[in-house]
mmCIF file of C-alpha atoms and ligand atoms in Angstrom:
data_model
loop_
_atom_site.group_PDB
_atom_site.id
_atom_site.type_symbol
_atom_site.label_atom_id
_atom_site.label_comp_id
_atom_site.label_asym_id
_atom_site.label_seq_id
_atom_site.Cartn_x
_atom_site.Cartn_y
_atom_site.Cartn_z
ATOM 1 C CA UNK A 643 113.634 206.078 136.315
ATOM 2 C CA UNK A 644 111.062 203.944 138.072
ATOM 3 C CA UNK A 645 107.509 204.579 136.993
ATOM 4 C CA UNK A 646 104.920 203.244 139.411
ATOM 5 C CA UNK A 647 101.327 202.532 138.427
ATOM 6 C CA UNK A 648 98.540 201.162 140.574
ATOM 7 C CA UNK A 649 94.810 201.498 141.048
ATOM 8 C CA UNK A 650 91.736 200.690 143.103
ATOM 9 C CA UNK A 651 88.169 200.198 142.089
ATOM 10 C CA UNK A 652 85.519 202.665 143.236
ATOM 11 C CA UNK A 653 83.206 199.906 144.364
ATOM 12 C CA UNK A 654 82.047 200.215 147.976
ATOM 13 C CA UNK A 655 84.154 201.726 150.708
ATOM 14 C CA UNK A 656 87.891 201.064 150.922
ATOM 15 C CA UNK A 657 89.001 198.810 153.757
ATOM 16 C CA UNK A 658 91.947 198.389 156.065
ATOM 17 C CA UNK A 659 93.037 195.652 153.623
ATOM 18 C CA UNK A 660 93.295 198.202 150.811
ATOM 19 C CA UNK A 661 95.204 200.537 153.086
ATOM 20 C CA UNK A 662 97.728 198.054 154.484
ATOM 21 C CA UNK A 663 98.080 195.893 151.369
ATOM 22 C CA UNK A 664 98.431 198.728 148.873
ATOM 23 C CA UNK A 665 97.876 202.360 149.805
ATOM 24 C CA UNK A 666 100.445 202.511 152.588
ATOM 25 C CA UNK A 667 103.063 201.173 150.175
ATOM 26 C CA UNK A 668 102.035 203.651 147.503
ATOM 27 C CA UNK A 669 102.846 206.491 149.860
ATOM 28 C CA UNK A 670 106.241 204.978 150.660
ATOM 29 C CA UNK A 671 107.078 204.576 146.976
ATOM 30 C CA UNK A 672 106.080 208.148 146.248
ATOM 31 C CA UNK A 673 108.714 209.323 148.689
ATOM 32 C CA UNK A 674 111.503 207.236 147.140
ATOM 33 C CA UNK A 675 113.957 209.231 145.099
ATOM 34 C CA UNK A 676 113.664 208.989 141.322
ATOM 35 C CA UNK A 677 110.168 207.556 141.092
ATOM 36 C CA UNK A 678 107.168 208.885 139.286
ATOM 37 C CA UNK A 679 103.888 207.574 140.674
ATOM 38 C CA UNK A 680 100.598 207.284 138.850
ATOM 39 C CA UNK A 681 97.662 206.273 141.037
ATOM 40 C CA UNK A 682 94.450 205.668 139.191
ATOM 41 C CA UNK A 683 90.858 205.203 140.324
ATOM 42 C CA UNK A 684 89.855 202.374 138.012
ATOM 43 C CA UNK A 685 86.229 203.254 137.365
ATOM 44 C CA UNK A 686 86.070 201.303 134.094
ATOM 45 C CA UNK A 687 86.874 198.178 136.086
ATOM 46 C CA UNK A 688 84.154 198.995 138.608
ATOM 47 C CA UNK A 689 81.542 198.367 135.901
ATOM 48 C CA UNK A 690 82.519 194.741 135.458
ATOM 49 C CA UNK A 691 80.293 193.630 138.317
ATOM 50 C CA UNK A 692 77.342 195.971 137.795
ATOM 51 C CA UNK A 693 76.449 199.542 136.893
ATOM 52 C CA UNK A 694 75.781 202.322 139.378
ATOM 53 C CA UNK A 695 75.677 205.399 137.134
ATOM 54 C CA UNK A 696 74.111 207.597 139.804
ATOM 55 C CA UNK A 697 76.807 207.024 142.399
ATOM 56 C CA UNK A 698 79.928 206.160 140.415
ATOM 57 C CA UNK A 699 81.355 209.683 140.047
ATOM 58 C CA UNK A 700 81.151 210.322 143.751
ATOM 59 C CA UNK A 701 82.601 206.922 144.549
ATOM 60 C CA UNK A 702 85.551 207.833 142.303
ATOM 61 C CA UNK A 703 86.017 211.116 144.188
ATOM 62 C CA UNK A 704 85.915 209.237 147.480
ATOM 63 C CA UNK A 705 88.639 206.780 146.466
ATOM 64 C CA UNK A 706 90.801 209.674 145.211
ATOM 65 C CA UNK A 707 90.172 211.420 148.547
ATOM 66 C CA UNK A 708 91.322 208.275 150.356
ATOM 67 C CA UNK A 709 94.569 208.262 148.352
ATOM 68 C CA UNK A 710 95.252 211.863 149.324
ATOM 69 C CA UNK A 711 94.157 211.416 152.937
ATOM 70 C CA UNK A 712 96.503 208.440 153.282
ATOM 71 C CA UNK A 713 99.419 210.588 152.127
ATOM 72 C CA UNK A 714 99.564 210.522 148.330
ATOM 73 C CA UNK A 715 100.526 214.058 147.343
ATOM 74 C CA UNK A 716 98.625 215.284 144.272
ATOM 75 C CA UNK A 717 101.379 217.829 143.534
ATOM 76 C CA UNK A 718 103.918 215.050 143.275
ATOM 77 C CA UNK A 719 101.931 212.032 142.064
ATOM 78 C CA UNK A 720 99.270 211.725 139.405
ATOM 79 C CA UNK A 721 95.806 210.880 140.799
ATOM 80 C CA UNK A 722 93.121 210.503 138.166
ATOM 81 C CA UNK A 723 90.072 208.559 136.977
ATOM 82 C CA UNK A 724 90.740 205.797 134.448
ATOM 83 C CA UNK A 725 87.765 206.859 132.311
ATOM 84 C CA UNK A 726 89.228 210.334 131.795
ATOM 85 C CA UNK A 727 92.084 208.942 129.680
ATOM 86 C CA UNK A 728 90.628 207.201 126.604
ATOM 87 C CA UNK A 729 93.845 205.289 125.937
ATOM 88 C CA UNK A 730 93.010 202.723 128.641
ATOM 89 C CA UNK A 731 90.003 201.400 126.763
ATOM 90 C CA UNK A 732 91.752 201.643 123.400
ATOM 91 C CA UNK A 733 94.882 199.772 124.429
ATOM 92 C CA UNK A 734 92.699 197.389 126.450
ATOM 93 C CA UNK A 735 90.935 196.316 123.272
ATOM 94 C CA UNK A 736 94.199 195.954 121.364
ATOM 95 C CA UNK A 737 95.687 193.778 124.094
ATOM 96 C CA UNK A 738 92.555 191.659 124.444
ATOM 97 C CA UNK A 739 93.032 190.660 120.813
ATOM 98 C CA UNK A 740 96.498 189.267 121.463
ATOM 99 C CA UNK A 741 95.600 187.478 124.718
ATOM 100 C CA UNK A 742 94.730 183.787 124.354
ATOM 101 C CA UNK A 743 91.535 182.638 126.068
ATOM 102 C CA UNK A 744 93.587 179.987 127.829
ATOM 103 C CA UNK A 745 95.454 182.687 129.751
ATOM 104 C CA UNK A 746 92.230 184.326 130.907
ATOM 105 C CA UNK A 747 90.749 180.959 131.864
ATOM 106 C CA UNK A 748 93.422 180.564 134.501
ATOM 107 C CA UNK A 749 92.479 183.737 136.384
ATOM 108 C CA UNK A 750 91.157 182.873 139.842
ATOM 109 C CA UNK A 751 89.568 186.289 140.422
ATOM 110 C CA UNK A 752 87.105 185.682 137.594
ATOM 111 C CA UNK A 753 86.143 182.357 139.121
ATOM 112 C CA UNK A 754 85.641 183.979 142.541
ATOM 113 C CA UNK A 755 83.726 187.003 141.313
ATOM 114 C CA UNK A 756 81.606 185.295 138.679
ATOM 115 C CA UNK A 757 80.079 183.023 141.328
ATOM 116 C CA UNK A 758 78.076 179.932 140.503
ATOM 117 C CA UNK A 759 76.320 181.157 137.391
ATOM 118 C CA UNK A 760 79.216 182.026 135.069
ATOM 119 C CA UNK A 761 76.862 182.458 132.099
ATOM 120 C CA UNK A 762 75.511 185.591 133.748
ATOM 121 C CA UNK A 763 78.902 187.199 134.446
ATOM 122 C CA UNK A 764 79.756 190.085 132.110
ATOM 123 C CA UNK A 765 82.257 189.789 129.270
ATOM 124 C CA UNK A 766 83.992 192.740 130.934
ATOM 125 C CA UNK A 767 84.603 190.732 134.093
ATOM 126 C CA UNK A 768 86.230 188.068 131.970
ATOM 127 C CA UNK A 769 88.504 190.448 130.048
ATOM 128 C CA UNK A 770 89.190 192.552 133.150
ATOM 129 C CA UNK A 771 92.873 191.492 133.263
ATOM 130 C CA UNK A 772 93.573 192.736 129.727
ATOM 131 C CA UNK A 773 92.254 196.187 130.664
ATOM 132 C CA UNK A 774 94.401 196.031 133.782
ATOM 133 C CA UNK A 775 97.416 195.195 131.615
ATOM 134 C CA UNK A 776 96.595 198.201 129.432
ATOM 135 C CA UNK A 777 96.417 200.457 132.522
ATOM 136 C CA UNK A 778 100.035 199.749 133.340
ATOM 137 C CA UNK A 779 101.529 199.300 129.863
ATOM 138 C CA UNK A 780 99.938 202.540 128.591
ATOM 139 C CA UNK A 781 102.396 204.464 130.776
ATOM 140 C CA UNK A 782 105.412 202.214 130.247
ATOM 141 C CA UNK A 783 105.249 201.672 134.006
ATOM 142 C CA UNK A 784 107.960 199.537 135.566
ATOM 143 C CA UNK A 785 106.523 198.678 139.006
ATOM 144 C CA UNK A 786 103.050 197.757 140.207
ATOM 145 C CA UNK A 787 102.461 197.878 143.984
ATOM 146 C CA UNK A 788 99.471 195.669 144.861
ATOM 147 C CA UNK A 789 98.163 193.266 147.483
ATOM 148 C CA UNK A 790 98.852 189.567 147.158
ATOM 149 C CA UNK A 791 95.506 188.843 145.452
ATOM 150 C CA UNK A 792 96.580 190.811 142.368
ATOM 151 C CA UNK A 793 99.800 188.896 141.782
ATOM 152 C CA UNK A 794 98.279 186.649 139.146
ATOM 153 C CA UNK A 795 96.990 189.640 137.191
ATOM 154 C CA UNK A 796 100.423 191.284 137.222
ATOM 155 C CA UNK A 797 101.972 188.042 135.999
ATOM 156 C CA UNK A 798 99.477 187.996 133.153
ATOM 157 C CA UNK A 799 100.322 191.571 132.166
ATOM 158 C CA UNK A 800 103.988 190.588 132.078
ATOM 159 C CA UNK A 801 103.139 187.751 129.696
ATOM 160 C CA UNK A 802 101.101 190.117 127.530
ATOM 161 C CA UNK A 803 103.959 192.651 127.400
ATOM 162 C CA UNK A 804 106.482 189.946 126.482
ATOM 163 C CA UNK A 805 104.177 188.537 123.818
ATOM 164 C CA UNK A 806 103.558 191.979 122.281
ATOM 165 C CA UNK A 807 107.282 192.760 122.288
ATOM 166 C CA UNK A 808 108.246 189.416 120.738
ATOM 167 C CA UNK A 809 105.500 188.724 118.242
ATOM 168 C CA UNK A 810 104.278 192.157 117.200
ATOM 169 C CA UNK A 811 106.835 194.856 117.921
ATOM 170 C CA UNK A 812 109.929 192.729 117.400
ATOM 171 C CA UNK A 813 111.656 194.846 120.044
ATOM 172 C CA UNK A 814 111.337 195.745 123.731
ATOM 173 C CA UNK A 815 108.514 198.233 123.308
ATOM 174 C CA UNK A 816 106.718 197.689 126.631
ATOM 175 C CA UNK A 817 108.851 197.436 129.777
ATOM 176 C CA UNK A 818 107.896 194.191 131.548
ATOM 177 C CA UNK A 819 106.465 195.472 134.856
ATOM 178 C CA UNK A 820 107.423 194.007 138.237
ATOM 179 C CA UNK A 821 104.841 193.368 140.941
ATOM 180 C CA UNK A 822 105.691 195.003 144.274
ATOM 181 C CA UNK A 823 104.025 193.074 147.074
ATOM 182 C CA UNK A 824 105.545 194.351 150.265
ATOM 183 C CA UNK A 825 105.001 194.887 153.981
ATOM 184 C CA UNK A 826 103.631 192.577 156.647
ATOM 185 C CA UNK A 827 100.029 192.685 155.484
ATOM 186 C CA UNK A 828 100.006 191.675 151.844
ATOM 187 C CA UNK A 829 96.778 189.784 152.478
ATOM 188 C CA UNK A 830 94.578 191.085 155.302
ATOM 189 C CA UNK A 831 91.940 188.535 156.220
ATOM 190 C CA UNK A 832 88.307 188.887 157.300
ATOM 191 C CA UNK A 833 87.729 189.663 160.985
ATOM 192 C CA UNK A 834 85.179 186.857 161.069
ATOM 193 C CA UNK A 835 86.960 184.144 159.107
ATOM 194 C CA UNK A 836 90.735 184.053 158.926
ATOM 195 C CA UNK A 837 90.663 181.969 155.749
ATOM 196 C CA UNK A 838 88.826 184.632 153.704
ATOM 197 C CA UNK A 839 90.307 187.875 152.370
ATOM 198 C CA UNK A 840 89.005 191.088 153.955
ATOM 199 C CA UNK A 841 86.895 192.430 151.134
ATOM 200 C CA UNK A 842 84.891 195.572 150.551
ATOM 201 C CA UNK A 843 82.221 193.546 148.827
ATOM 202 C CA UNK A 844 81.697 190.866 151.505
ATOM 203 C CA UNK A 845 78.124 190.824 152.747
ATOM 204 C CA UNK A 846 78.761 191.435 156.433
ATOM 205 C CA UNK A 847 80.223 194.788 157.434
ATOM 206 C CA UNK A 848 81.621 193.167 160.587
ATOM 207 C CA UNK A 849 84.190 191.293 158.485
ATOM 208 C CA UNK A 850 86.108 194.471 157.648
ATOM 209 C CA UNK A 851 87.224 197.877 158.838
ATOM 210 C CA UNK A 852 86.228 200.581 156.399
ATOM 211 C CA UNK A 853 88.321 203.699 155.934
ATOM 212 C CA UNK A 854 85.201 205.646 156.866
ATOM 213 C CA UNK A 855 84.467 203.833 160.170
ATOM 214 C CA UNK A 856 84.582 205.976 163.298
ATOM 215 C CA UNK A 857 86.441 205.102 166.503
ATOM 216 C CA UNK A 858 83.445 203.379 168.118
ATOM 217 C CA UNK A 859 82.778 201.243 165.099
ATOM 218 C CA UNK A 860 86.439 200.241 164.797
ATOM 219 C CA UNK A 861 86.674 199.198 168.429
ATOM 220 C CA UNK A 862 83.376 197.297 168.242
ATOM 221 C CA UNK A 863 84.542 195.379 165.194
ATOM 222 C CA UNK A 864 87.891 194.503 166.738
ATOM 223 C CA UNK A 865 86.269 193.451 170.009
ATOM 224 C CA UNK A 866 83.935 191.143 168.117
ATOM 225 C CA UNK A 867 86.665 189.822 165.807
ATOM 226 C CA UNK A 868 86.833 186.045 165.883
ATOM 227 C CA UNK A 869 89.668 184.527 167.909
ATOM 228 C CA UNK A 870 90.016 181.164 169.631
ATOM 229 C CA UNK A 871 90.035 179.826 173.148
ATOM 230 C CA UNK A 872 93.827 180.031 173.523
ATOM 231 C CA UNK A 873 96.126 182.886 174.484
ATOM 232 C CA UNK A 874 97.803 185.247 172.003
ATOM 233 C CA UNK A 875 100.396 183.142 170.108
ATOM 234 C CA UNK A 876 104.018 183.744 171.055
ATOM 235 C CA UNK A 877 105.646 182.161 167.985
ATOM 236 C CA UNK A 878 104.952 181.290 164.341
ATOM 237 C CA UNK A 879 104.528 177.665 165.445
ATOM 238 C CA UNK A 880 101.759 178.722 167.822
ATOM 239 C CA UNK A 881 100.018 180.532 164.928
ATOM 240 C CA UNK A 882 99.653 177.236 163.032
ATOM 241 C CA UNK A 883 95.995 176.449 162.399
ATOM 242 C CA UNK A 884 94.949 179.761 164.017
ATOM 243 C CA UNK A 885 94.384 182.065 161.026
ATOM 244 C CA UNK A 886 92.297 184.603 162.977
ATOM 245 C CA UNK A 887 94.981 185.092 165.626
ATOM 246 C CA UNK A 888 97.670 185.367 162.964
ATOM 247 C CA UNK A 889 95.611 187.942 161.089
ATOM 248 C CA UNK A 890 95.178 190.231 164.082
ATOM 249 C CA UNK A 891 98.915 190.023 164.801
ATOM 250 C CA UNK A 892 99.656 190.828 161.164
ATOM 251 C CA UNK A 893 97.377 193.860 161.229
ATOM 252 C CA UNK A 894 99.062 195.121 164.387
ATOM 253 C CA UNK A 895 102.522 194.613 162.872
ATOM 254 C CA UNK A 896 101.630 196.408 159.640
ATOM 255 C CA UNK A 897 100.005 199.333 161.418
ATOM 256 C CA UNK A 898 102.985 199.821 163.692
ATOM 257 C CA UNK A 899 105.621 199.158 160.987
ATOM 258 C CA UNK A 900 107.142 196.240 162.847
ATOM 259 C CA UNK A 901 107.134 192.486 162.270
ATOM 260 C CA UNK A 902 104.669 189.874 163.520
ATOM 261 C CA UNK A 903 107.565 188.437 165.474
ATOM 262 C CA UNK A 904 108.043 191.693 167.375
ATOM 263 C CA UNK A 905 104.325 191.894 168.156
ATOM 264 C CA UNK A 906 104.348 188.313 169.439
ATOM 265 C CA UNK A 907 107.341 189.159 171.634
ATOM 266 C CA UNK A 908 105.238 191.892 173.226
ATOM 267 C CA UNK A 909 101.782 190.298 173.450
ATOM 268 C CA UNK A 910 102.395 186.545 173.186
ATOM 269 C CA UNK A 911 100.907 184.596 176.099
ATOM 270 C CA UNK A 912 98.459 187.378 177.049
ATOM 271 C CA UNK A 913 94.662 187.247 176.917
ATOM 272 C CA UNK A 914 93.139 188.244 173.579
ATOM 273 C CA UNK A 915 91.044 190.918 175.288
ATOM 274 C CA UNK A 916 94.136 192.906 176.304
ATOM 275 C CA UNK A 917 95.682 192.533 172.849
ATOM 276 C CA UNK A 918 92.429 193.540 171.175
ATOM 277 C CA UNK A 919 92.292 196.727 173.260
ATOM 278 C CA UNK A 920 95.801 197.632 172.153
ATOM 279 C CA UNK A 921 94.991 196.798 168.531
ATOM 280 C CA UNK A 922 91.835 198.845 168.657
ATOM 281 C CA UNK A 923 93.705 201.894 170.044
ATOM 282 C CA UNK A 924 96.390 201.541 167.403
ATOM 283 C CA UNK A 925 93.880 201.192 164.563
ATOM 284 C CA UNK A 926 91.888 204.205 165.718
ATOM 285 C CA UNK A 927 95.038 206.305 166.147
ATOM 286 C CA UNK A 928 96.203 205.447 162.618
ATOM 287 C CA UNK A 929 92.860 205.713 160.889
ATOM 288 C CA UNK A 930 91.352 208.773 162.595
ATOM 289 C CA UNK A 931 93.556 211.352 160.834
ATOM 290 C CA UNK A 932 92.963 209.626 157.490
ATOM 291 C CA UNK A 933 89.215 209.475 157.995
ATOM 292 C CA UNK A 934 89.138 213.110 159.131
ATOM 293 C CA UNK A 935 91.120 214.310 156.135
ATOM 294 C CA UNK A 936 88.933 212.267 153.799
ATOM 295 C CA UNK A 937 85.855 213.920 155.233
ATOM 296 C CA UNK A 938 87.358 217.386 154.677
ATOM 297 C CA UNK A 939 88.288 216.559 151.106
ATOM 298 C CA UNK A 940 84.850 215.143 150.356
ATOM 299 C CA UNK A 941 83.248 218.336 151.654
ATOM 300 C CA UNK A 942 84.823 220.163 148.702
ATOM 301 C CA UNK A 943 83.946 218.180 145.555
ATOM 302 C CA UNK A 944 84.958 221.087 143.316
ATOM 303 C CA UNK A 945 88.513 220.899 144.606
ATOM 304 C CA UNK A 946 88.539 217.104 144.193
ATOM 305 C CA UNK A 947 87.391 217.526 140.601
ATOM 306 C CA UNK A 948 90.101 220.115 139.997
ATOM 307 C CA UNK A 949 92.766 217.700 141.263
ATOM 308 C CA UNK A 950 91.395 214.818 139.195
ATOM 309 C CA UNK A 951 91.114 217.035 136.107
ATOM 310 C CA UNK A 952 94.653 218.437 136.358
ATOM 311 C CA UNK A 953 96.095 214.969 136.886
ATOM 312 C CA UNK A 954 94.131 213.546 133.960
ATOM 313 C CA UNK A 955 95.828 216.073 131.672
ATOM 314 C CA UNK A 956 99.240 214.945 132.927
ATOM 315 C CA UNK A 957 98.318 211.265 132.602
ATOM 316 C CA UNK A 958 97.097 211.809 129.069
ATOM 317 C CA UNK A 959 100.316 213.573 128.114
ATOM 318 C CA UNK A 960 102.293 210.475 129.090
ATOM 319 C CA UNK A 961 99.813 208.004 127.616
ATOM 320 C CA UNK A 962 99.121 209.614 124.258
ATOM 321 C CA UNK A 963 102.521 209.130 122.537
ATOM 322 C CA UNK A 964 102.808 205.578 123.897
ATOM 323 C CA UNK A 965 99.341 204.691 122.605
ATOM 324 C CA UNK A 966 100.160 206.213 119.215
ATOM 325 C CA UNK A 967 103.334 204.173 118.952
ATOM 326 C CA UNK A 968 101.502 200.987 119.983
ATOM 327 C CA UNK A 969 98.840 201.684 117.338
ATOM 328 C CA UNK A 970 101.507 202.284 114.754
ATOM 329 C CA UNK A 971 103.224 199.013 115.643
ATOM 330 C CA UNK A 972 99.893 197.187 115.257
ATOM 331 C CA UNK A 973 99.237 198.795 111.885
ATOM 332 C CA UNK A 974 96.316 201.011 112.885
ATOM 333 C CA UNK A 975 95.480 204.413 111.470
ATOM 334 C CA UNK A 976 96.324 207.078 113.951
ATOM 335 C CA UNK A 977 95.322 210.695 113.812
HETATM 336 P P1 LIG B 1604 90.404 196.436 145.057
HETATM 337 O O1 LIG B 1604 89.678 196.742 146.313
HETATM 338 O O2 LIG B 1604 90.129 195.064 144.574
HETATM 339 O O3 LIG B 1604 90.264 197.490 144.011
HETATM 340 O O4 LIG B 1604 91.945 196.411 145.471
HETATM 341 C C1 LIG B 1604 92.798 197.533 145.468
HETATM 342 C C2 LIG B 1604 94.158 197.158 146.037
HETATM 343 O O5 LIG B 1604 94.048 196.760 147.400
HETATM 344 C C3 LIG B 1604 94.841 195.984 145.326
HETATM 345 O O6 LIG B 1604 96.219 196.236 145.235
HETATM 346 C C4 LIG B 1604 94.559 194.808 146.221
HETATM 347 O O7 LIG B 1604 95.515 193.799 146.112
HETATM 348 C C5 LIG B 1604 94.616 195.469 147.586
HETATM 349 N N1 LIG B 1604 93.794 194.727 148.558
HETATM 350 C C6 LIG B 1604 92.441 194.572 148.535
HETATM 351 N N2 LIG B 1604 92.024 193.836 149.579
HETATM 352 C C7 LIG B 1604 93.147 193.492 150.276
HETATM 353 C C8 LIG B 1604 93.381 192.724 151.452
HETATM 354 N N3 LIG B 1604 92.379 192.158 152.130
HETATM 355 N N4 LIG B 1604 94.662 192.583 151.882
HETATM 356 C C9 LIG B 1604 95.689 193.161 151.210
HETATM 357 N N5 LIG B 1604 95.531 193.899 150.102
HETATM 358 C C10 LIG B 1604 94.279 194.079 149.627
HETATM 359 N N1 LIG B 1605 92.570 194.799 139.636
HETATM 360 C C1 LIG B 1605 93.007 195.657 140.697
HETATM 361 C C2 LIG B 1605 92.235 195.266 141.973
HETATM 362 O O1 LIG B 1605 91.123 194.878 141.946
HETATM 363 C C3 LIG B 1605 92.763 197.099 140.390
HETATM 364 C C4 LIG B 1605 93.555 197.541 139.208
HETATM 365 C C5 LIG B 1605 93.076 197.831 137.963
HETATM 366 C C6 LIG B 1605 94.957 197.709 139.146
HETATM 367 N N2 LIG B 1605 94.072 198.228 137.155
HETATM 368 C C7 LIG B 1605 95.242 198.148 137.829
HETATM 369 C C8 LIG B 1605 95.974 197.535 140.060
HETATM 370 C C9 LIG B 1605 96.543 198.380 137.411
HETATM 371 C C10 LIG B 1605 97.288 197.780 139.636
HETATM 372 C C11 LIG B 1605 97.572 198.204 138.321
HETATM 373 O O2 LIG B 1605 92.771 195.391 143.009
#
């Protein structure tokens, strides 16, 4: 059986990048036969770049609501908050003790997020990837659907699993999880700079489409998206050196479940204004039902908490025996 695990941080609003790069694939995987999906809101990770105790719980509910609104079925898949299963932090610590500093030093996300003054970054931001490894290994998950930016972290968790199996367990205790990076939009770029990832934490809101934006906002952002003086590219060769144009084509392809090639066959050679109108209509048509459903779910926090609570029990039932075995292998006392 395939066991899928993935997560998103409840920091700021989710973006179209989160949806196309990850969430849309999560829904597809949930509907594949013989898979069990565990989709976590990784609130422990959200603390690595600052604390917001007053708003964190609601942010967690909102991300869970986005999962459901996008099509994750809470009856079929497990949707829960990372902090509600203590095993994440416990296994995270255990794995951090078998992870060489040299491996963590290679992580590009730390370099990006820590900024210029690394001395001020939290220790949690630095050990973030070992907690992420624990998230997946705690469930003996086999597949990890993520956007392209998380590939390095999944590779690290594979190394950690192999190292634990070889040097500590002496057997294949943890399955070595595979990254699943699929679809046309594995890396959605900023609407203002085609060389930067679309990010929920970028300063300017005009760089991204949020899952909570209304139709007007979406069309304004797409209209103002950076392009160039040429026409819509008609081939991959014409996309060369035009990252903004390529990005808009990629978004269109991912939203309509086709390829960039097919979109270029339809719009190549046209003015950007016409293409942007079509893209804006398509984005609104896809996002409006999701946004609407999210709003309904968020209007009933008690129901959201019930879903998160019930799923946490199921998650814990899977995690608990695996954690106990891992503790046993490492020679710890277990209750
Ligand atoms: P995060 O927002 O960092 O918690 O990311 C949650 C998931 O969304 C991860 O699987 C990321 O790889 C994915 N993701 C975030 N931003 C993008 C983007 N701009 N393009 C594609 N995938 C993304
Ligand atoms: N690091 C991931 C991100 O920022 C979020 C995450 C945490 C995650 N734990 C995970 C993703 C486990 C997949 C599996 O996007």
